[in-house]
Amino acid sequence: MRAYLIRVFGDMPAMAKMMGMKGPNALYPCRACKIRGVRDVSGGGKTLYVPLHRDEERDGEPPYDGFELPLRTHDEFIRDAVHVATAPSDAEAERRSKSTGINCLAILATLPSLSFPESFGHDLMHLISENVFKNLITLWTGDFKGIETGDEDYKLPPAVVNSIGDACVVAGDTTPAVFGARVPNLATQLHYYTAESYTSFLTLLGPVLLRNRFSKPKYYTHYLDLVSIYEDCVSMSSDREYVDTTFRAKIVDWVQRYEK
């Protein structure tokens, strides 16, 4: 049952519905922990983000520790769901739902073989390929929601982006089909990128095409660390001690540098 749920309902909105949660745009969007979303008030948008770093004066809460996130437990999850379901009015139910990120008591909660949220795995394709890495590319090319580079200098010059895009097309002529479909031009055809395209660029083309392209080596190193994290995620086997210590630390460190 667990493997079936992960395979069929792997993407975040569908999984949220299966679990009775509000979903990725909620104030408390994560099904694994109760990290609180913050709004980008400077841009005037309504999108909520969940960074580790917080401006305590603006956001009203201190930064989160990546090693000590407020993880959800099964008992708490069910208790919150029942609290929403037993609200005396629709308005009160909405208030309780907003404060927990849970919409209702999911029918799957009646199965004693399932544990919320442990039985609902995370989908690597949407989390990294079509989320984190997609965001990285748009940051590098200066196309991420109108956000400028700020205090850093990670943006690639247009000429470099065009050169990388041309190389993507040329690489398709000599790359065996077993490695995946041709990767579209990064500069002109990013809208054609699929999860497969992002993954192929992340793991196969990028390490070569992005070398010596950034103004500072640390951005390339940061990217390679994401490649390493991805490869660890798809590894056929992992040592438990490595996952609990080294691998976990790699992820926390990567996120902290990404936010910086």
Coordinates of C-alpha atoms in Angstrom, one line a residue:
M1 CA 0.0 0.0 0.0
R2 CA 2.8 2.5 0.9
A3 CA 4.7 1.9 -2.2
Y4 CA 1.6 2.3 -4.3
L5 CA 0.7 5.6 -2.7
I6 CA 4.2 7.0 -3.3
R7 CA 4.1 5.9 -6.9
V8 CA 0.6 7.1 -7.9
F9 CA 0.2 10.1 -5.6
G10 CA 3.8 11.2 -5.5
D11 CA 3.4 14.9 -6.4
M12 CA 2.8 17.3 -3.6
P13 CA -0.8 18.6 -4.4
A14 CA -2.1 15.0 -4.9
M15 CA -0.4 13.7 -1.8
A16 CA -1.8 16.6 0.2
K17 CA -5.3 15.6 -0.8
M18 CA -4.7 12.0 0.1
M19 CA -3.6 13.1 3.5
G20 CA -6.3 15.7 4.0
M21 CA -3.9 18.6 4.0
K22 CA -4.3 22.1 2.7
G23 CA -1.3 21.7 0.3
P24 CA 2.0 23.4 -0.7
N25 CA 0.5 27.0 -0.6
A26 CA -0.7 26.7 3.0
L27 CA 0.7 28.6 6.0
Y28 CA 1.9 25.2 7.2
P29 CA 2.5 23.4 3.9
C30 CA 4.9 20.6 4.9
R31 CA 3.5 17.1 5.6
A32 CA 6.7 16.1 7.5
C33 CA 7.1 19.1 9.8
K34 CA 5.3 22.2 11.0
I35 CA 7.5 24.9 9.6
R36 CA 5.6 28.1 9.1
G37 CA 5.3 29.9 5.8
V38 CA 6.3 33.6 5.4
R39 CA 5.0 36.0 2.7
D40 CA 7.3 38.0 0.4
V41 CA 5.7 41.3 1.3
S42 CA 8.2 43.3 -0.7
G43 CA 6.9 41.8 -3.9
G44 CA 3.3 42.3 -3.0
G45 CA 2.6 38.7 -3.9
K46 CA 0.5 36.1 -2.1
T47 CA 3.0 33.2 -2.3
L48 CA 4.2 31.8 0.9
Y49 CA 7.8 30.5 1.3
V50 CA 9.3 28.3 4.0
P51 CA 13.0 29.3 4.4
L52 CA 15.1 28.3 7.4
H53 CA 16.4 31.8 7.7
R54 CA 13.9 34.3 9.3
D55 CA 14.0 38.0 10.0
E56 CA 12.7 37.8 13.5
E57 CA 11.6 41.4 13.5
R58 CA 9.7 41.1 10.3
D59 CA 8.5 37.5 10.5
G60 CA 7.9 37.3 14.2
E61 CA 9.9 34.2 14.8
P62 CA 13.6 33.2 15.0
P63 CA 15.4 31.2 12.3
Y64 CA 14.8 27.4 12.1
D65 CA 17.5 24.9 12.8
G66 CA 17.7 22.5 9.9
F67 CA 18.7 19.7 12.4
E68 CA 15.8 20.4 14.7
L69 CA 12.7 21.1 12.6
P70 CA 9.3 20.8 14.4
L71 CA 8.5 17.3 13.0
R72 CA 5.0 16.1 12.9
T73 CA 4.1 12.8 14.6
H74 CA 1.2 10.4 13.8
D75 CA -0.6 11.1 17.1
E76 CA -0.3 14.9 16.6
F77 CA -1.4 14.7 13.0
I78 CA -4.5 12.7 13.8
R79 CA -5.3 14.9 16.8
D80 CA -5.1 18.1 14.6
A81 CA -7.3 16.5 11.9
V82 CA -9.9 15.5 14.5
H83 CA -9.7 19.1 15.9
V84 CA -10.5 20.5 12.5
A85 CA -13.3 17.9 11.8
T86 CA -15.1 18.6 15.1
A87 CA -15.1 22.4 14.7
P88 CA -18.5 23.9 15.7
S89 CA -18.7 26.1 12.5
D90 CA -17.2 26.4 9.1
A91 CA -15.4 29.6 10.1
E92 CA -13.8 27.9 13.1
A93 CA -12.9 24.9 11.0
E94 CA -11.1 27.2 8.6
R95 CA -9.2 28.9 11.4
R96 CA -8.1 25.5 12.8
S97 CA -7.2 24.3 9.4
K98 CA -5.0 27.3 8.7
S99 CA -3.2 26.9 12.0
T100 CA -2.4 23.3 11.4
G101 CA -2.2 22.9 7.6
I102 CA -4.8 20.1 7.8
N103 CA -8.2 20.2 6.1
C104 CA -9.9 17.1 7.4
L105 CA -9.4 13.6 8.8
A106 CA -8.4 11.6 5.7
I107 CA -10.2 8.3 5.1
L108 CA -6.8 6.6 4.9
A109 CA -6.4 7.4 8.6
T110 CA -8.7 4.5 9.3
L111 CA -6.0 2.0 8.1
P112 CA -3.9 0.9 11.0
S113 CA -1.1 -0.1 8.7
L114 CA -0.5 3.6 7.7
S115 CA 1.3 6.2 9.8
F116 CA 1.0 9.9 9.2
P117 CA 3.2 11.3 7.8
E118 CA 5.8 8.5 7.7
S119 CA 3.9 6.3 5.2
F120 CA 3.7 9.1 2.6
G121 CA 7.2 9.4 1.1
H122 CA 8.6 12.5 -0.7
D123 CA 8.9 12.6 -4.4
L124 CA 12.4 13.3 -5.6
M125 CA 11.3 14.3 -9.1
H126 CA 9.1 17.2 -7.9
L127 CA 11.3 18.2 -4.9
I128 CA 14.7 18.5 -6.8
S129 CA 14.3 18.2 -10.5
E130 CA 11.2 20.4 -11.0
N131 CA 11.6 22.5 -7.9
V132 CA 15.0 23.2 -6.4
F133 CA 17.1 22.7 -9.5
K134 CA 14.5 24.5 -11.7
N135 CA 14.7 27.5 -9.3
L136 CA 18.5 27.4 -9.4
I137 CA 18.5 27.7 -13.2
T138 CA 16.1 30.6 -13.2
L139 CA 18.2 32.3 -10.5
W140 CA 21.4 31.8 -12.6
T141 CA 19.7 33.2 -15.7
G142 CA 18.0 36.1 -13.9
D143 CA 14.4 34.9 -14.6
F144 CA 13.3 33.9 -11.1
K145 CA 10.1 36.0 -10.4
G146 CA 11.9 39.3 -11.0
I147 CA 14.3 38.8 -8.1
E148 CA 17.7 40.4 -8.5
T149 CA 20.9 38.8 -7.3
G150 CA 21.1 40.9 -4.1
D151 CA 24.4 40.9 -2.4
E152 CA 25.7 37.9 -4.4
D153 CA 26.9 37.6 -7.9
Y154 CA 25.7 34.2 -9.1
K155 CA 23.9 35.4 -12.3
L156 CA 25.4 34.1 -15.5
P157 CA 25.9 36.6 -18.4
P158 CA 23.5 36.2 -21.3
A159 CA 26.4 35.2 -23.6
V160 CA 27.3 32.4 -21.3
V161 CA 23.7 31.2 -21.0
N162 CA 23.5 31.2 -24.8
S163 CA 26.7 29.2 -25.1
I164 CA 25.5 26.6 -22.6
G165 CA 22.1 26.4 -24.4
D166 CA 23.9 25.7 -27.8
A167 CA 26.0 23.0 -26.1
C168 CA 22.9 21.3 -24.8
V169 CA 21.6 21.0 -28.3
V170 CA 24.9 19.7 -29.7
A171 CA 25.2 17.2 -26.9
G172 CA 22.0 15.5 -28.1
D173 CA 23.7 14.4 -31.3
T174 CA 26.2 12.2 -29.5
T175 CA 24.4 11.2 -26.3
P176 CA 23.0 7.6 -26.4
A177 CA 19.2 7.5 -26.0
V178 CA 19.6 5.2 -23.0
F179 CA 20.7 8.3 -21.0
G180 CA 17.3 10.0 -21.8
A181 CA 15.7 12.4 -24.2
R182 CA 17.6 15.3 -25.8
V183 CA 18.0 18.3 -23.5
P184 CA 16.4 21.4 -25.0
N185 CA 18.3 24.7 -25.4
L186 CA 18.7 26.2 -21.9
A187 CA 18.6 29.7 -23.2
T188 CA 15.7 29.6 -25.6
Q189 CA 13.7 26.5 -24.8
L190 CA 13.5 26.3 -21.0
H191 CA 9.7 26.1 -21.2
Y192 CA 10.1 22.7 -22.9
Y193 CA 12.1 21.3 -20.0
T194 CA 10.5 18.3 -18.3
A195 CA 11.6 16.5 -15.1
E196 CA 13.8 14.3 -17.4
S197 CA 15.4 17.3 -19.0
Y198 CA 16.2 18.9 -15.6
T199 CA 17.6 15.6 -14.3
S200 CA 19.7 15.0 -17.4
F201 CA 21.2 18.5 -17.2
L202 CA 21.6 18.3 -13.4
T203 CA 23.5 15.0 -13.4
L204 CA 25.1 14.7 -16.9
L205 CA 25.5 18.0 -18.7
G206 CA 25.8 20.5 -16.0
P207 CA 29.0 19.3 -14.3
V208 CA 30.8 19.9 -17.6
L209 CA 28.9 22.9 -19.1
L210 CA 28.8 25.0 -15.9
R211 CA 32.5 24.5 -15.1
N212 CA 34.4 27.8 -15.0
R213 CA 31.2 29.7 -16.0
F214 CA 30.4 31.4 -12.7
S215 CA 32.1 34.6 -11.4
K216 CA 33.1 32.7 -8.2
P217 CA 34.0 29.0 -7.8
K218 CA 31.7 28.7 -4.8
Y219 CA 28.6 28.7 -6.9
Y220 CA 29.8 25.8 -9.0
T221 CA 30.8 24.0 -5.9
H222 CA 27.4 24.6 -4.4
Y223 CA 25.8 23.1 -7.6
L224 CA 28.1 20.1 -7.5
D225 CA 27.0 19.5 -3.9
L226 CA 23.4 19.3 -5.1
V227 CA 24.4 16.7 -7.7
S228 CA 26.0 14.7 -4.9
I229 CA 22.8 15.0 -2.8
Y230 CA 20.7 13.8 -5.8
E231 CA 23.0 10.9 -6.5
D232 CA 22.8 9.9 -2.8
C233 CA 19.0 10.0 -3.0
V234 CA 18.9 7.6 -6.0
S235 CA 21.5 5.3 -4.7
M236 CA 20.5 1.6 -4.6
S237 CA 21.7 1.3 -1.0
S238 CA 22.7 3.6 1.8
D239 CA 24.3 3.1 5.2
R240 CA 22.0 4.2 8.0
E241 CA 24.8 5.9 9.9
Y242 CA 25.8 7.8 6.7
V243 CA 22.2 8.9 6.2
D244 CA 21.7 10.1 9.8
T245 CA 24.9 12.0 10.0
T246 CA 26.9 12.9 6.8
F247 CA 24.0 12.9 4.3
R248 CA 21.7 14.9 6.6
A249 CA 24.4 17.4 7.3
K250 CA 25.1 17.8 3.6
I251 CA 21.4 18.7 3.0
V252 CA 21.2 21.2 5.8
D253 CA 24.5 22.9 4.8
W254 CA 23.3 23.1 1.1
V255 CA 20.0 24.7 2.0
Q256 CA 21.7 27.3 4.3
R257 CA 24.2 28.2 1.5
Y258 CA 21.3 28.3 -1.0
E259 CA 19.4 30.8 1.1
K260 CA 22.4 32.9 1.6

